[in-house]
Amino acid sequence: MSSLISFSLWLFVILVLASLWYAQGIREAALARVKQHCTKLDLVLLDEYVAFQKLDWAYDLYGTKRIIWIYAFEFTVTGEQRYQGSITMFSKNPGRISLEPHLQPITRKASEGSVYTLKPTKEASNHPNGQVVSLADWRKQHPKTKVRPQG
């Protein structure tokens, strides 16, 4: 009986160590992906660290429910302010990377110095010319269609 208990105890210890080792591999993959993303966007990853935030369930692109690991990190643009970000990991495969709204540097001539401004996103301007459209004009271009109730 004591050999069964000691075997169970050793098995439990081995499983805990294996899960910690696996979680460390996921954290390292998340850190590598965050570094790559920050470099691509000219951001500085602060402390070169991602912190475990949450373990949850989510659906992947194929509609399969999977366990996700969410890690938080901090980054900066100007070196003065810290911004928060998070990365979702599907095992060792990166998911979505979310960043707080932040300033983006605009490159100018050296004599003008560096200026920071908010860069408009693609979603900010849905109109092809970037012009404001009045509601009356929009209604003329998009006539109302009646939706018939089914049944």
C-alpha positions as a LaTeX table, in Angstrom:
\begin{tabular}{lrrr}
\hline
Residue & $x$ (\AA) & $y$ (\AA) & $z$ (\AA) \\
\hline
Met1 & 0.00 & 0.00 & 0.00 \\
Ser2 & 2.82 & 2.40 & 0.82 \\
Ser3 & 4.44 & 1.74 & $-2.56$ \\
Leu4 & 1.21 & 2.80 & $-4.31$ \\
Ile5 & 1.12 & 6.02 & $-2.29$ \\
Ser6 & 4.77 & 6.80 & $-2.98$ \\
Phe7 & 4.28 & 6.02 & $-6.68$ \\
Ser8 & 1.25 & 8.36 & $-6.79$ \\
Leu9 & 3.21 & 11.06 & $-5.01$ \\
Trp10 & 6.15 & 10.78 & $-7.43$ \\
Leu11 & 3.76 & 10.78 & $-10.40$ \\
Phe12 & 2.12 & 13.94 & $-9.06$ \\
Val13 & 5.49 & 15.67 & $-8.61$ \\
Ile14 & 6.55 & 14.71 & $-12.14$ \\
Leu15 & 3.27 & 16.02 & $-13.60$ \\
Val16 & 3.63 & 19.33 & $-11.74$ \\
Leu17 & 7.21 & 19.77 & $-12.94$ \\
Ala18 & 6.25 & 18.88 & $-16.53$ \\
Ser19 & 3.39 & 21.38 & $-16.52$ \\
Leu20 & 5.67 & 24.12 & $-15.15$ \\
Trp21 & 8.24 & 23.34 & $-17.85$ \\
Tyr22 & 5.52 & 23.46 & $-20.53$ \\
Ala23 & 4.18 & 26.78 & $-19.18$ \\
Gln24 & 7.71 & 28.23 & $-19.24$ \\
Gly25 & 8.00 & 27.28 & $-22.92$ \\
Ile26 & 4.72 & 29.06 & $-23.67$ \\
Arg27 & 5.94 & 32.17 & $-21.81$ \\
Glu28 & 9.18 & 32.18 & $-23.81$ \\
Ala29 & 7.25 & 31.87 & $-27.08$ \\
Ala30 & 5.00 & 34.77 & $-26.00$ \\
Leu31 & 8.03 & 36.90 & $-25.12$ \\
Ala32 & 9.66 & 36.21 & $-28.50$ \\
Arg33 & 6.45 & 37.13 & $-30.36$ \\
Val34 & 5.97 & 40.34 & $-28.33$ \\
Lys35 & 9.59 & 41.38 & $-28.99$ \\
Gln36 & 9.08 & 40.81 & $-32.71$ \\
His37 & 5.81 & 42.78 & $-32.69$ \\
Cys38 & 7.33 & 45.71 & $-30.76$ \\
Thr39 & 10.32 & 45.85 & $-33.11$ \\
Lys40 & 7.99 & 45.89 & $-36.12$ \\
Leu41 & 6.02 & 48.84 & $-34.68$ \\
Asp42 & 9.10 & 50.76 & $-33.41$ \\
Leu43 & 8.09 & 50.27 & $-29.78$ \\
Val44 & 10.31 & 49.47 & $-26.82$ \\
Leu45 & 9.35 & 46.46 & $-24.71$ \\
Leu46 & 9.94 & 47.47 & $-21.11$ \\
Asp47 & 11.69 & 45.09 & $-18.72$ \\
Glu48 & 11.95 & 42.45 & $-21.49$ \\
Tyr49 & 9.23 & 40.54 & $-19.65$ \\
Val50 & 5.74 & 39.13 & $-20.10$ \\
Ala51 & 3.70 & 38.36 & $-16.98$ \\
Phe52 & 1.14 & 35.58 & $-16.76$ \\
Gln53 & $-2.28$ & 37.15 & $-16.39$ \\
Lys54 & $-4.97$ & 34.55 & $-16.97$ \\
Leu55 & $-5.75$ & 30.99 & $-18.04$ \\
Asp56 & $-9.07$ & 30.75 & $-19.87$ \\
Trp57 & $-11.08$ & 29.00 & $-22.59$ \\
Ala58 & $-11.60$ & 30.49 & $-26.06$ \\
Tyr59 & $-12.45$ & 29.45 & $-29.59$ \\
Asp60 & $-9.70$ & 29.36 & $-32.20$ \\
Leu61 & $-10.08$ & 30.18 & $-35.91$ \\
Tyr62 & $-11.50$ & 26.72 & $-36.59$ \\
Gly63 & $-14.20$ & 26.99 & $-33.93$ \\
Thr64 & $-12.49$ & 24.58 & $-31.55$ \\
Lys65 & $-12.63$ & 25.43 & $-27.86$ \\
Arg66 & $-9.07$ & 25.56 & $-26.52$ \\
Ile67 & $-7.19$ & 26.62 & $-23.42$ \\
Ile68 & $-5.55$ & 30.02 & $-23.80$ \\
Trp69 & $-2.79$ & 31.69 & $-21.82$ \\
Ile70 & $-2.96$ & 35.48 & $-21.57$ \\
Tyr71 & 0.23 & 37.38 & $-20.78$ \\
Ala72 & 0.57 & 41.10 & $-20.00$ \\
Phe73 & 3.50 & 43.34 & $-20.86$ \\
Glu74 & 4.46 & 47.01 & $-20.87$ \\
Phe75 & 5.90 & 49.07 & $-23.70$ \\
Thr76 & 6.83 & 52.66 & $-24.43$ \\
Val77 & 7.30 & 54.92 & $-27.42$ \\
Thr78 & 8.83 & 58.06 & $-25.95$ \\
Gly79 & 10.49 & 56.52 & $-22.92$ \\
Glu80 & 8.36 & 58.69 & $-20.65$ \\
Gln81 & 5.07 & 56.82 & $-20.49$ \\
Arg82 & 4.32 & 53.16 & $-19.92$ \\
Tyr83 & 1.55 & 51.53 & $-21.91$ \\
Gln84 & $-0.08$ & 48.16 & $-21.30$ \\
Gly85 & $-0.36$ & 45.33 & $-23.78$ \\
Ser86 & $-1.44$ & 41.71 & $-23.76$ \\
Ile87 & $-0.87$ & 38.63 & $-25.88$ \\
Thr88 & $-3.10$ & 35.59 & $-26.14$ \\
Met89 & $-1.36$ & 32.27 & $-26.67$ \\
Phe90 & $-2.98$ & 29.09 & $-27.97$ \\
Ser91 & $-0.41$ & 26.71 & $-26.51$ \\
Lys92 & 2.84 & 27.86 & $-28.18$ \\
Asn93 & 1.00 & 29.51 & $-31.09$ \\
Pro94 & 0.47 & 33.26 & $-30.74$ \\
Gly95 & $-3.00$ & 34.70 & $-30.95$ \\
Arg96 & $-4.09$ & 38.30 & $-30.69$ \\
Ile97 & $-1.75$ & 41.03 & $-29.45$ \\
Ser98 & $-3.59$ & 44.00 & $-27.93$ \\
Leu99 & $-1.93$ & 47.35 & $-27.32$ \\
Glu100 & $-3.20$ & 50.40 & $-25.47$ \\
Pro101 & $-3.64$ & 53.48 & $-27.68$ \\
His102 & $-0.28$ & 55.22 & $-27.85$ \\
Leu103 & 1.60 & 57.92 & $-29.72$ \\
Gln104 & 3.49 & 57.03 & $-32.89$ \\
Pro105 & 6.61 & 58.95 & $-33.93$ \\
Ile106 & 6.55 & 60.79 & $-37.26$ \\
Thr107 & 9.93 & 60.89 & $-38.95$ \\
Arg108 & 10.95 & 64.40 & $-39.93$ \\
Lys109 & 14.13 & 66.24 & $-40.81$ \\
Ala110 & 16.72 & 66.43 & $-38.05$ \\
Ser111 & 16.28 & 70.22 & $-37.84$ \\
Glu112 & 12.58 & 69.86 & $-37.02$ \\
Gly113 & 13.11 & 67.39 & $-34.17$ \\
Ser114 & 10.88 & 64.44 & $-33.53$ \\
Val115 & 7.16 & 64.93 & $-33.17$ \\
Tyr116 & 4.72 & 62.41 & $-31.72$ \\
Thr117 & 1.14 & 62.23 & $-32.85$ \\
Leu118 & $-1.68$ & 59.76 & $-33.04$ \\
Lys119 & $-1.61$ & 57.82 & $-36.28$ \\
Pro120 & $-5.10$ & 57.27 & $-37.69$ \\
Thr121 & $-5.98$ & 53.63 & $-38.14$ \\
Lys122 & $-7.47$ & 52.17 & $-41.29$ \\
Glu123 & $-10.83$ & 51.86 & $-39.54$ \\
Ala124 & $-10.87$ & 55.58 & $-38.70$ \\
Ser125 & $-11.73$ & 56.61 & $-42.25$ \\
Asn126 & $-14.21$ & 54.38 & $-44.06$ \\
His127 & $-14.93$ & 56.96 & $-46.77$ \\
Pro128 & $-12.59$ & 56.58 & $-49.76$ \\
Asn129 & $-11.62$ & 60.26 & $-49.83$ \\
Gly130 & $-11.56$ & 60.65 & $-46.06$ \\
Gln131 & $-14.31$ & 63.25 & $-46.28$ \\
Val132 & $-17.24$ & 63.68 & $-43.94$ \\
Val133 & $-20.52$ & 62.59 & $-45.48$ \\
Ser134 & $-23.77$ & 64.20 & $-44.41$ \\
Leu135 & $-26.57$ & 61.94 & $-43.27$ \\
Ala136 & $-28.96$ & 63.26 & $-45.93$ \\
Asp137 & $-26.48$ & 62.43 & $-48.72$ \\
Trp138 & $-25.88$ & 58.99 & $-47.28$ \\
Arg139 & $-29.62$ & 58.28 & $-47.14$ \\
Lys140 & $-29.95$ & 59.28 & $-50.81$ \\
Gln141 & $-27.18$ & 56.86 & $-51.79$ \\
His142 & $-28.54$ & 54.05 & $-49.60$ \\
Pro143 & $-32.33$ & 53.88 & $-50.02$ \\
Lys144 & $-34.29$ & 52.15 & $-47.32$ \\
Thr145 & $-35.24$ & 48.54 & $-47.97$ \\
Lys146 & $-38.11$ & 46.96 & $-46.14$ \\
Val147 & $-37.39$ & 43.79 & $-44.28$ \\
Arg148 & $-40.26$ & 41.36 & $-44.44$ \\
Pro149 & $-40.91$ & 39.29 & $-41.36$ \\
Gln150 & $-40.42$ & 35.60 & $-41.97$ \\
Gly151 & $-43.09$ & 33.16 & $-41.02$ \\
\hline
\end{tabular}
